[in-house]
mmCIF file of C-alpha atoms in Angstrom:
data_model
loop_
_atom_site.group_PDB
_atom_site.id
_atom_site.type_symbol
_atom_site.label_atom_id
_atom_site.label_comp_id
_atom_site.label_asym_id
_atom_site.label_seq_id
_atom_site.Cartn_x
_atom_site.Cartn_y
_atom_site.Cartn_z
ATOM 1 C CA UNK A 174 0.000 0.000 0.000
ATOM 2 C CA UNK A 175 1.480 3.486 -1.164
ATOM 3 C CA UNK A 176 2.678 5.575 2.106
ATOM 4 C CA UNK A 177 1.360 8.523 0.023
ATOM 5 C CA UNK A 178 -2.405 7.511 1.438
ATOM 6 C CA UNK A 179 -4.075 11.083 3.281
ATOM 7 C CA UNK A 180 -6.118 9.415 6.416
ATOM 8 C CA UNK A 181 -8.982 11.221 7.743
ATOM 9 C CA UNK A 182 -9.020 11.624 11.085
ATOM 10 C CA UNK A 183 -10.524 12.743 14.032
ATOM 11 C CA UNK A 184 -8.959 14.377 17.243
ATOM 12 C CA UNK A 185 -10.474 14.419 21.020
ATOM 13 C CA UNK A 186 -9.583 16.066 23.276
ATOM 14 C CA UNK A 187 -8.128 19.563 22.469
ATOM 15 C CA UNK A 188 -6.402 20.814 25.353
ATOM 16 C CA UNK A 189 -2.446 21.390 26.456
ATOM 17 C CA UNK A 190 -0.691 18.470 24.531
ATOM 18 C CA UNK A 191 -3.215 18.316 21.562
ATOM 19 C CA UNK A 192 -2.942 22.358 20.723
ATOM 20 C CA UNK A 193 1.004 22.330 21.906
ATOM 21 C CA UNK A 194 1.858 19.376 19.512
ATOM 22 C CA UNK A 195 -0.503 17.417 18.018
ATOM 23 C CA UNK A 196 -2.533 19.796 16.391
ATOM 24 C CA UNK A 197 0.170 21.811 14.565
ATOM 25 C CA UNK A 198 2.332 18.589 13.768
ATOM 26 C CA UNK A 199 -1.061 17.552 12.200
ATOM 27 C CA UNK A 200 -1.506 20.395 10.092
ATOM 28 C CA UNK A 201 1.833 20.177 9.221
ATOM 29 C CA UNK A 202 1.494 17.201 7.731
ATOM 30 C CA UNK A 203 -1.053 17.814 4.795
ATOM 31 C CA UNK A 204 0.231 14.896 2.832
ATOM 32 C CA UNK A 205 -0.602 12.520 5.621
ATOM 33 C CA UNK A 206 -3.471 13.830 7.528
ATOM 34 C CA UNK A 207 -6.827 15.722 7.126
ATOM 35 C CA UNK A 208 -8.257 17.484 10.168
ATOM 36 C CA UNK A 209 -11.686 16.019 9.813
ATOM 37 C CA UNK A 210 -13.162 16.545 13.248
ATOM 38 C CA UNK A 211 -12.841 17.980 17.096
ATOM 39 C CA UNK A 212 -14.508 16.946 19.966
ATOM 40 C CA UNK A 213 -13.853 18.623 23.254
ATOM 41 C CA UNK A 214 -16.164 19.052 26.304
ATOM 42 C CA UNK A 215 -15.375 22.533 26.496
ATOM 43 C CA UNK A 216 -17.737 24.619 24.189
ATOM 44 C CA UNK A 217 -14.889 27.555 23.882
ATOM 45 C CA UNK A 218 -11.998 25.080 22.931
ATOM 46 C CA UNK A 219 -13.630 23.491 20.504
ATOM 47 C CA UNK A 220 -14.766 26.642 18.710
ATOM 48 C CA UNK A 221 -11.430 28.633 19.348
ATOM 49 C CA UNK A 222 -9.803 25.418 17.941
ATOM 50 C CA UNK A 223 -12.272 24.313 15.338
ATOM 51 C CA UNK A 224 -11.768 28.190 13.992
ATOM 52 C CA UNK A 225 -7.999 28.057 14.088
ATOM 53 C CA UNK A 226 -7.629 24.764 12.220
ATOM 54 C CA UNK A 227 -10.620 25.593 9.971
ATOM 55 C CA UNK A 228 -13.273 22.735 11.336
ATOM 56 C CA UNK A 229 -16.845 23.116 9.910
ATOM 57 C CA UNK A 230 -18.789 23.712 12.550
ATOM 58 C CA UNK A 231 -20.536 20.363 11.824
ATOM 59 C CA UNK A 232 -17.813 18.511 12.830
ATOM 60 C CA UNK A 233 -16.921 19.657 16.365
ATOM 61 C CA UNK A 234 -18.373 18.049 19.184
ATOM 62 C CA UNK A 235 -18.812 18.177 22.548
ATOM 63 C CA UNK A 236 -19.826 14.462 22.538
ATOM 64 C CA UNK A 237 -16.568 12.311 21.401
ATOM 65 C CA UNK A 238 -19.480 9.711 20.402
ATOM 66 C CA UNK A 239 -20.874 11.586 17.406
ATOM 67 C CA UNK A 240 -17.328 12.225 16.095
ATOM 68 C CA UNK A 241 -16.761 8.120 16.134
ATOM 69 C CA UNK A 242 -20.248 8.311 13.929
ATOM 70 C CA UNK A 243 -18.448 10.140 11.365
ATOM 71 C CA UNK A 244 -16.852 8.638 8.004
ATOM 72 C CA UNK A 245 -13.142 9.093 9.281
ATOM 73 C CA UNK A 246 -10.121 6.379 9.206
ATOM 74 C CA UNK A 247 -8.822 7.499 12.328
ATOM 75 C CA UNK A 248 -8.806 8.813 15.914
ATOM 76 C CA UNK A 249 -6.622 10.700 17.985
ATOM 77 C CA UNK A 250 -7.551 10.113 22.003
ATOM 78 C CA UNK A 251 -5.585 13.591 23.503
ATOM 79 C CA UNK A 252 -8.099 13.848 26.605
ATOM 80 C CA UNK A 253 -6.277 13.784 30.041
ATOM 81 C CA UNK A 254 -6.855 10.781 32.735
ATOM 82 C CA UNK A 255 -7.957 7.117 31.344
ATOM 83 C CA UNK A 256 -8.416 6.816 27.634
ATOM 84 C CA UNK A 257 -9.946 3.399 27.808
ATOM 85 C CA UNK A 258 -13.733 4.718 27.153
ATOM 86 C CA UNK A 259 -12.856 6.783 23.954
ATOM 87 C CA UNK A 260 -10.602 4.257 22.609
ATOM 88 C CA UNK A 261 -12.393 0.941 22.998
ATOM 89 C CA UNK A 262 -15.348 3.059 21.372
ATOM 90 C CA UNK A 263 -13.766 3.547 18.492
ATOM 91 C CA UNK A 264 -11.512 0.389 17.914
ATOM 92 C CA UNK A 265 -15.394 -1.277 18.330
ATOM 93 C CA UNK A 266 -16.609 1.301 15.294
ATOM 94 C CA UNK A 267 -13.379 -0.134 13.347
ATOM 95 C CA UNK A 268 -11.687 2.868 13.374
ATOM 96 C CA UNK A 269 -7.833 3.274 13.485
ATOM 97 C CA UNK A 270 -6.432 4.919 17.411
ATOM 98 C CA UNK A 271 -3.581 6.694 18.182
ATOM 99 C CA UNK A 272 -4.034 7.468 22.068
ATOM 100 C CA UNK A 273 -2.160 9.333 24.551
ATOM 101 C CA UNK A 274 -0.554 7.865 27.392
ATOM 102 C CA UNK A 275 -1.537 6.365 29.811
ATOM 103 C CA UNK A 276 -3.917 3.933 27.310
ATOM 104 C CA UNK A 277 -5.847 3.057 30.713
ATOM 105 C CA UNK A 278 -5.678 2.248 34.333
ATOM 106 C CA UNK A 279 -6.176 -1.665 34.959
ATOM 107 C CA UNK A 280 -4.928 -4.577 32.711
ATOM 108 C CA UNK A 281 -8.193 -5.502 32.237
ATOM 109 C CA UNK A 282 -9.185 -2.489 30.194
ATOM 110 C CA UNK A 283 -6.280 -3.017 28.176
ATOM 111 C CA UNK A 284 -7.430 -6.599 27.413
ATOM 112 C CA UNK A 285 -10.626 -5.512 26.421
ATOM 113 C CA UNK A 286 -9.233 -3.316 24.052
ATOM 114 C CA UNK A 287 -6.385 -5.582 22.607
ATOM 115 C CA UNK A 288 -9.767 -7.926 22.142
ATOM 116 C CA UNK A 289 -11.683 -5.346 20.157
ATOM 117 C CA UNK A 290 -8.798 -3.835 18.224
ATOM 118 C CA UNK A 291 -7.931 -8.137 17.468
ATOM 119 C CA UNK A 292 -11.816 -8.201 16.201
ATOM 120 C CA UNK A 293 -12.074 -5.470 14.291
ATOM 121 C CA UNK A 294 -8.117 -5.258 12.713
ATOM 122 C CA UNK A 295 -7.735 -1.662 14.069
ATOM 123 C CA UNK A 296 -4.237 -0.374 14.687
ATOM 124 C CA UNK A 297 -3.892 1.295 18.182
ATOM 125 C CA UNK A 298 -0.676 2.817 19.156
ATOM 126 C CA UNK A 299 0.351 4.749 22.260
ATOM 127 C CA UNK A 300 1.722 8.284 22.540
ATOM 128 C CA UNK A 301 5.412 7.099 24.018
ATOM 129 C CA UNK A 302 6.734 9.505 22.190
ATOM 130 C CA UNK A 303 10.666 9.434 23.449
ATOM 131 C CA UNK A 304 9.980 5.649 21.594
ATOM 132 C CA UNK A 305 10.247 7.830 18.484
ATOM 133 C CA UNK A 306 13.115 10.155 19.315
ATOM 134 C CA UNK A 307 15.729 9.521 16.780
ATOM 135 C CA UNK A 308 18.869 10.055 19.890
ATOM 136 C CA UNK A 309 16.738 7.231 21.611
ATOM 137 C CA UNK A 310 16.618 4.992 18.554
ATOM 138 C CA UNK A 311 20.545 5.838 17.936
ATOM 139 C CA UNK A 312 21.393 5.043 21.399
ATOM 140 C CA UNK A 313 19.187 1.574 21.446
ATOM 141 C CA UNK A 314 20.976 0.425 18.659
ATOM 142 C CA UNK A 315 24.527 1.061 20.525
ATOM 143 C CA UNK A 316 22.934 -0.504 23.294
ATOM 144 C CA UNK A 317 22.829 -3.634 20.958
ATOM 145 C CA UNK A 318 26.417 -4.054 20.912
ATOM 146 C CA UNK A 319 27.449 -3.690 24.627
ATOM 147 C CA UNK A 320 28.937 -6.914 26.074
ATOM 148 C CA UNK A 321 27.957 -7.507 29.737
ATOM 149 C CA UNK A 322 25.732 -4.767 30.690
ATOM 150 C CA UNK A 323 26.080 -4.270 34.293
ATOM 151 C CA UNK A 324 24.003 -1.376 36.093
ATOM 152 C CA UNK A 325 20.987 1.025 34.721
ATOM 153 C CA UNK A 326 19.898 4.464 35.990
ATOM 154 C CA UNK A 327 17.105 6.307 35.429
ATOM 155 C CA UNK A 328 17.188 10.215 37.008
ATOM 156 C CA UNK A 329 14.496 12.407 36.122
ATOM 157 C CA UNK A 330 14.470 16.036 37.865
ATOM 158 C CA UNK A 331 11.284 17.043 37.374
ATOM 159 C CA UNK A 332 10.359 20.654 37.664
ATOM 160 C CA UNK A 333 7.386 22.569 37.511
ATOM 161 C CA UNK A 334 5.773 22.562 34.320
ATOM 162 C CA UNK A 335 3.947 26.009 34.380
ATOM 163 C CA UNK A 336 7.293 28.018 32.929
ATOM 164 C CA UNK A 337 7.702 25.323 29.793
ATOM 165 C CA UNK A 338 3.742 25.366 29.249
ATOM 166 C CA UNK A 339 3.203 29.154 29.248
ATOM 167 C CA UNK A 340 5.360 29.287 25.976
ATOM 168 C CA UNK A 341 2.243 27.688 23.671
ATOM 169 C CA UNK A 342 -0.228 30.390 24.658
ATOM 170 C CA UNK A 343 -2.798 27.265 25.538
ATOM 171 C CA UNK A 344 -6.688 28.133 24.993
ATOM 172 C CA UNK A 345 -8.286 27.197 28.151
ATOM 173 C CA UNK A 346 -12.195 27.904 29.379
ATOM 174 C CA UNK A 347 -13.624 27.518 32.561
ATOM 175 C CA UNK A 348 -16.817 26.371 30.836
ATOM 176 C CA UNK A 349 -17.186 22.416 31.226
ATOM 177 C CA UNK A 350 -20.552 21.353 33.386
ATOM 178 C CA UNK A 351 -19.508 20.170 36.354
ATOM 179 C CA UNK A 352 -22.232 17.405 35.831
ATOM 180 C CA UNK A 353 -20.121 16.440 32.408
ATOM 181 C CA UNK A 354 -16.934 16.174 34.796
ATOM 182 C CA UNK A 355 -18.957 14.275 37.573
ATOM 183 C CA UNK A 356 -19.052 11.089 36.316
ATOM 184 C CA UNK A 357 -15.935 10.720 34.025
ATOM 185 C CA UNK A 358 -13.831 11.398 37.688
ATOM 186 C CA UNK A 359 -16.266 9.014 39.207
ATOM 187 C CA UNK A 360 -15.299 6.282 36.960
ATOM 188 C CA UNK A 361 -11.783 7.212 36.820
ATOM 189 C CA UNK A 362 -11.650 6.965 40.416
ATOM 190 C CA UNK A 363 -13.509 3.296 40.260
ATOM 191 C CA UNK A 364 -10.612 1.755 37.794
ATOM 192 C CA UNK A 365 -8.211 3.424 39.836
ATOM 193 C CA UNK A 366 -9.277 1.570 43.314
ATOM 194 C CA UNK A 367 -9.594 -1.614 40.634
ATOM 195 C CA UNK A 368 -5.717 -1.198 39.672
ATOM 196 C CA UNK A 369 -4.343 -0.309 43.192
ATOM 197 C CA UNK A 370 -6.670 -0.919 46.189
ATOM 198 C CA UNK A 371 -8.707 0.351 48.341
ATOM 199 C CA UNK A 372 -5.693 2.591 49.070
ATOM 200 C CA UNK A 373 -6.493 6.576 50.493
ATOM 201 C CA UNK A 374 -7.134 9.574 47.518
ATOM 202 C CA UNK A 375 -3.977 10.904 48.460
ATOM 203 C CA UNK A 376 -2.332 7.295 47.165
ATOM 204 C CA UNK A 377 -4.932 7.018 44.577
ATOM 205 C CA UNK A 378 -4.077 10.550 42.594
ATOM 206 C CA UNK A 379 -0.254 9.605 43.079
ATOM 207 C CA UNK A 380 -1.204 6.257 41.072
ATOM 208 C CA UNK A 381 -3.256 8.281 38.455
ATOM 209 C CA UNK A 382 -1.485 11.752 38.034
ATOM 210 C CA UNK A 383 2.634 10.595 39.443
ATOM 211 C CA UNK A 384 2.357 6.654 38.249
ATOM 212 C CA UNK A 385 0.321 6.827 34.610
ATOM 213 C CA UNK A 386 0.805 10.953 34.186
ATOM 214 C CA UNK A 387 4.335 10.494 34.340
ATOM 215 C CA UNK A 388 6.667 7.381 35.398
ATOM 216 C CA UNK A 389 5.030 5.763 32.579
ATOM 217 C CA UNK A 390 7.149 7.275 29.880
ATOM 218 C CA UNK A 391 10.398 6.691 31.783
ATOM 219 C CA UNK A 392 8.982 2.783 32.277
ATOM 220 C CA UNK A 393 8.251 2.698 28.976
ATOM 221 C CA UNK A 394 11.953 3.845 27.526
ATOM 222 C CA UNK A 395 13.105 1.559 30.108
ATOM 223 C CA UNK A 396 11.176 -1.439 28.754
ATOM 224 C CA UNK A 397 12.709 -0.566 25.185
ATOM 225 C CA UNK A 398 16.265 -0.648 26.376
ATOM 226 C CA UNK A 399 16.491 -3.672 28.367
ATOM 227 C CA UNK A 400 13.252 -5.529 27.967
ATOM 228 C CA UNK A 401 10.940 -6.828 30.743
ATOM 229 C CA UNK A 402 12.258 -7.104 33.927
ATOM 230 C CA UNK A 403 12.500 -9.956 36.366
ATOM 231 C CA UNK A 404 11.337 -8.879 39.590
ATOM 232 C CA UNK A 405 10.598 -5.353 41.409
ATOM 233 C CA UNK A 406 13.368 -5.493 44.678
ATOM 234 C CA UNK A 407 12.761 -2.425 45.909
ATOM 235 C CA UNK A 408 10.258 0.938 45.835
ATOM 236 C CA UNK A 409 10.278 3.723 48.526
ATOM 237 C CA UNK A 410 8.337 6.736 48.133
ATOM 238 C CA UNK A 411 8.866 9.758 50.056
ATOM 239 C CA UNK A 412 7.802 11.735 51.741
ATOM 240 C CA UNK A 413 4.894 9.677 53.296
ATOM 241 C CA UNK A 414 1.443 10.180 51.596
ATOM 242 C CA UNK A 415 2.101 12.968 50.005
ATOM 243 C CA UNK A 416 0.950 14.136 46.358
ATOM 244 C CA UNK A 417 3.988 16.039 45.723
ATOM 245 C CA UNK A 418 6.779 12.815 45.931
ATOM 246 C CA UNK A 419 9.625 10.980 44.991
ATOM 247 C CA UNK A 420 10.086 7.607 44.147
ATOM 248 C CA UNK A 421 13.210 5.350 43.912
ATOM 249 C CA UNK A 422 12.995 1.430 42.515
ATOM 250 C CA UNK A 423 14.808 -0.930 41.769
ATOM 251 C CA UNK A 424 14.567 -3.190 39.337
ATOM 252 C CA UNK A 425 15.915 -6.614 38.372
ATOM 253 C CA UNK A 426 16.705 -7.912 34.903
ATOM 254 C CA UNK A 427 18.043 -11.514 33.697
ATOM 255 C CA UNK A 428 22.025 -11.716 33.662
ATOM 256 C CA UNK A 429 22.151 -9.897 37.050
ATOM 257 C CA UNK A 430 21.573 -6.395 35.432
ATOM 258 C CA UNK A 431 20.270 -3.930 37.808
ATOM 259 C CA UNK A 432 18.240 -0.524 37.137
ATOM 260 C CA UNK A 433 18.152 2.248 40.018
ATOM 261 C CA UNK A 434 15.382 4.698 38.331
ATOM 262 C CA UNK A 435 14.362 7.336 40.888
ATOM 263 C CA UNK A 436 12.049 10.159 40.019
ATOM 264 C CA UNK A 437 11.964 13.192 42.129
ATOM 265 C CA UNK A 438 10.064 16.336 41.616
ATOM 266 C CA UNK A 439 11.872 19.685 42.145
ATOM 267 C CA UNK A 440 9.579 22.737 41.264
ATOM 268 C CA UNK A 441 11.725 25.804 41.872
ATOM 269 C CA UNK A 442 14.784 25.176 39.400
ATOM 270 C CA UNK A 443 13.507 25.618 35.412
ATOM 271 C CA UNK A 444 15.474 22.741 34.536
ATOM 272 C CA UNK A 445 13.916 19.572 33.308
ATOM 273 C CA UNK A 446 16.746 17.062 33.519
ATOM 274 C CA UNK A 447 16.323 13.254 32.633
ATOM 275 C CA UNK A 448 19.104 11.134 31.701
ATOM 276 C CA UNK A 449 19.089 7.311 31.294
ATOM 277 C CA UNK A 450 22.509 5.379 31.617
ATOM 278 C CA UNK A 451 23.747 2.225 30.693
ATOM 279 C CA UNK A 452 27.041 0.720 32.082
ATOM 280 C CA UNK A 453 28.903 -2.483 30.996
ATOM 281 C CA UNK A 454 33.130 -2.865 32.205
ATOM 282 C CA UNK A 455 34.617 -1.397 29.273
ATOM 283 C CA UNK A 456 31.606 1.083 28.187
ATOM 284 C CA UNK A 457 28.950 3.642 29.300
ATOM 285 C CA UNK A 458 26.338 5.512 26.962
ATOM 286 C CA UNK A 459 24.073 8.007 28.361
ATOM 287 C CA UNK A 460 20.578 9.391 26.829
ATOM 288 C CA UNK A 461 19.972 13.003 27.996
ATOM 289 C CA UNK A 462 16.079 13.741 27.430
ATOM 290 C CA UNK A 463 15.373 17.701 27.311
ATOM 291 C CA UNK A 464 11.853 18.612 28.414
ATOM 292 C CA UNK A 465 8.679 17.337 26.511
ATOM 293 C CA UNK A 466 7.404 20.670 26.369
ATOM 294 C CA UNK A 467 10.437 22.497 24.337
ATOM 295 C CA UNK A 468 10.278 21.531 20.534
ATOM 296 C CA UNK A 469 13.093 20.430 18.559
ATOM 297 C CA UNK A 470 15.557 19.600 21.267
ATOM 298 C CA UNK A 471 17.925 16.740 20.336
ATOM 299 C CA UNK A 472 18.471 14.201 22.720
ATOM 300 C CA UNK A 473 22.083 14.077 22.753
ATOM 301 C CA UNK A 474 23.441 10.936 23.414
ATOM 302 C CA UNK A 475 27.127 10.328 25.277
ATOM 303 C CA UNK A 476 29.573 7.406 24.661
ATOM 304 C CA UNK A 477 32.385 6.614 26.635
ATOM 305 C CA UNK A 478 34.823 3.619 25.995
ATOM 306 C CA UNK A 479 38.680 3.140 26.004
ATOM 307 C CA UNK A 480 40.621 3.218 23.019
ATOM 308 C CA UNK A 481 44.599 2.339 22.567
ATOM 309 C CA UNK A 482 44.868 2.724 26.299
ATOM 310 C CA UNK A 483 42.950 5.887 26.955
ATOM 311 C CA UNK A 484 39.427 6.966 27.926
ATOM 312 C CA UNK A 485 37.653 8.863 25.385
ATOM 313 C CA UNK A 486 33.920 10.486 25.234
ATOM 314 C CA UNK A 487 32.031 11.301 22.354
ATOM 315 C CA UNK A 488 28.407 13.327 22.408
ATOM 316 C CA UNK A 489 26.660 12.416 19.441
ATOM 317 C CA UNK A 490 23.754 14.798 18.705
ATOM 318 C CA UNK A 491 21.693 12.399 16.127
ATOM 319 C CA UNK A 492 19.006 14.888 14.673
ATOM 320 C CA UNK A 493 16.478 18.047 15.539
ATOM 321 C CA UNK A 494 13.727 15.971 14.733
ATOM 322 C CA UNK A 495 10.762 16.353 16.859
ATOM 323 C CA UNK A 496 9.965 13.098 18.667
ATOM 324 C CA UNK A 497 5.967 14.216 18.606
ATOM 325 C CA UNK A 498 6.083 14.490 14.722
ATOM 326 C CA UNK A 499 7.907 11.217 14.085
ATOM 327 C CA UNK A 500 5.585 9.468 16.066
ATOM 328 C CA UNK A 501 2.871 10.692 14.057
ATOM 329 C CA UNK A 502 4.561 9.621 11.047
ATOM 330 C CA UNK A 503 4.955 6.256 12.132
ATOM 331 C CA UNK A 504 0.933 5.763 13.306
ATOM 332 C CA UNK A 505 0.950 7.048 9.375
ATOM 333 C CA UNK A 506 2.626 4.397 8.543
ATOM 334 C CA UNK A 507 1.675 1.211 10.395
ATOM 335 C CA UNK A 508 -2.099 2.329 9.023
ATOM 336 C CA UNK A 509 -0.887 2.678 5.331
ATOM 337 C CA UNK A 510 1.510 -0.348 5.615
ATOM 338 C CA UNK A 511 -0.568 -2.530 7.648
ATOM 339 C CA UNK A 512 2.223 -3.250 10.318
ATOM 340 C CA UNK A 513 1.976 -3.204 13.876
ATOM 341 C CA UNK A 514 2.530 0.178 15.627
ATOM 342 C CA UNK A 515 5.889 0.065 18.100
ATOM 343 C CA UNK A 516 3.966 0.645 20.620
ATOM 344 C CA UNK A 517 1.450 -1.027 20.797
ATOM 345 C CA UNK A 518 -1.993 -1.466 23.142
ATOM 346 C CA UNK A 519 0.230 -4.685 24.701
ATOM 347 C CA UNK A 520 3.150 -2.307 25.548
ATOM 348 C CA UNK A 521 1.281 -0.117 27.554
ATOM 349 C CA UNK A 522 -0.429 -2.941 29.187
ATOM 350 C CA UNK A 523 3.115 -4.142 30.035
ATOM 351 C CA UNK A 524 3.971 -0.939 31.447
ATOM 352 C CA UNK A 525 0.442 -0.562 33.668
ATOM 353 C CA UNK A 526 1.329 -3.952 35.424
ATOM 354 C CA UNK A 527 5.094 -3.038 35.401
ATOM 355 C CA UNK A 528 3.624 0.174 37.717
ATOM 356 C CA UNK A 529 1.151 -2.038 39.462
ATOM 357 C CA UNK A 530 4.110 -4.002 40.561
ATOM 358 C CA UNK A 531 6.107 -0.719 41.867
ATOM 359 C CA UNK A 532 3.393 0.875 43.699
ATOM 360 C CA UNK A 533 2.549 -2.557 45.539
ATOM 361 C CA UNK A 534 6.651 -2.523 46.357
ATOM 362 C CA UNK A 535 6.648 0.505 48.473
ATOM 363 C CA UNK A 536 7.748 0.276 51.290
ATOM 364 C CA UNK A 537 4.784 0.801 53.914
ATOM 365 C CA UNK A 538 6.641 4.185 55.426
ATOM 366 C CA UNK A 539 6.402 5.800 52.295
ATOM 367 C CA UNK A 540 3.141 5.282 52.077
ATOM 368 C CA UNK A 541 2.278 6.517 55.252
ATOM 369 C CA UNK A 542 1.301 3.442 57.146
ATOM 370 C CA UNK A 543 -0.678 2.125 54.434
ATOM 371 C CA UNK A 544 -0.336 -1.211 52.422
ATOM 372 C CA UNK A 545 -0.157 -0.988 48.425
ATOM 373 C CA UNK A 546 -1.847 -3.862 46.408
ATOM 374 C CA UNK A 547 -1.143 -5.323 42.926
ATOM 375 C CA UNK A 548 -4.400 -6.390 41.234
ATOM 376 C CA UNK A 549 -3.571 -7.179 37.339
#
């Protein structure tokens, strides 16, 4: 099938990360994609968007169900919190999803999606997109060829994100019915007690916003380096119960590998720092991430090895190629081409139960007294 094929699609959920990046990567892509249709449940979003991108007025909806009734090949799930409702709709109307992460909350809504998407041959791949940044895929490669891989670390400083958001000029209303919002966090909050327990809302909004908002990506990369891992030995998060935490775990891979990843949030500094490193005897390579939110960044990667006798270090800078865009380009593809998206709706199930797994490690101090649960 030519790769020249213009798909039809449909996006919902127009807020932060659909106007910052989707939307204009979208548009700037007129050879791959047609705009078709918005759905938003705020009423001034989807007409500030739907004017901006040039949507009939026809085709914006506050009601994501009457877009899936439309004649397009595709859907784009951008809402925030669990996608599961908007994507198993339309796999079930046969249409083609690219969702957002986190795809859902429990294993069991990612079955019954892998089920429908099985049924009705839709492709659905998940918004990972540091899966699709071309220093990651330069540094996997190199990762290929160490011998003996020895110890992993994930850091991620994590600042506040209002200084790298307030560069986009987001739209944003006050203007969604609180009796629209009722039930969606309702439900939300139902999968989440399904996933984790019967654990206290502070615990529950760390599993939702800290565990699916965010350590999912770095879980995710992690899984693409070095595959699934063995056994969780270790999760602490401090301090106790609160919203605003850290969280250090360790991990355990065949070959007696071990991966340190610790996340810790540090609002004052306006410097988002993640780096991933990989260290065998003889080499180390290190993937620096700049922040999601800042376009065109490389993500330089860093070799170090020993040559005739003496340590050297290289920084290879691979491409400015925005990781959001390529990742478009491949959903593009796998439709067009018929092959299975990288990641897939079975990755991100791997990475809720890899999550389940951590948050039923932690040690009972960090969590204030309480006991986590792992319910796949």
């Amino acid at each position: 099938m030519s790769n020249s094929k213009r798909l039809r699609v449909g996006v919902i959920g127009c807020g932060g990360i659909a106007q910052m990046m989707h939307l204009p990567y979208l548009q700037s892509l007129p050879d791959l994609f047609e705009i078709a249709a918005l759905s938003d449940l705020s009423p001034g979003v989807l007409q500030a968007i739907g004017e901006k991108y040039g949507i009939p007025e026809d085709c914006r909806f506050t009601d994501y169900k009457n877009l899936l009734a439309l004649d397009i090949e595709a859907a784009l799930v951008l809402t925030g919190g669990n996608h599961h409702p908007q994507v198993l709709a339309a796999v079930r109307g046969g249409k083609h999803v690219f969702a957002e992460k986190p795809l859902c909350y429990t294993a069991r809504e990612a079955d019954e999606i892998i089920h429908a998407a099985t049924q009705t041959k839709s492709k659905v791949m998940v918004g990972y997109m540091k899966r699709y940044d071309p220093g990651y895929l330069y540094a996997q490669q190199k990762i290929r060829e160490l011998q003996d891989i020895r110890y992993v670390q994930l850091n991620t400083l994590h600042p506040a994100e209002d200084d790298f958001v307030s560069i986009h000029d987001i739209l944003h209303f006050d203007d969604v019915p609180a009796e629209a919002l009722r039930p969606i966090r309702e439900a939300e909050d139902r999968q989440v007690i399904e996933a984790v327990g019967e654990v206290s809302p502070t615990l529950r909004a760390l599993y939702a916003d800290l565990f699916l908002g965010s350590l999912v990506h770095d879980c995710n990369a992690l899984r693409g380096l070095l595959g699934e891992p063995e056994e969780v030995l270790f999760a602490e998060l401090w301090p106790a119960g609160q919203r605003e935490a850290s969280i250090t775990t360790v991990l355990k891979y065949s070959g007696n590998v071990r991966a340190v990843y610790t996340w810790t949030y540090l609002p004052e500094l306006r410097d988002y720092s993640q780096e991933i490193a990989v260290m065998s005897p003889a080499n180390r390579l290190r993937i620096q991430f700049p922040s999601p939110y800042l376009k065109n960044f490389p993500a330089p990667v860093v070799l170090q090895g020993m040559e005739n006798g003496a340590a050297f270090e290289k920084r290879v800078q691979v491409s400015y190629a925005e990781a959001f865009r390529e990742e478009l380009i491949a959903f593009h593809h796998c439709i067009v081409n018929d092959t299975p998206p990288l990641t897939d709706a079975s990755d991100a199930r791997a990475d809720i139960v890899l999550l389940q797994k951590i948050f039923a490690a932690l040690k009972p101090a960090g969590l204030g007294g309480e006991a986590a649960q792992y319910n796949p």
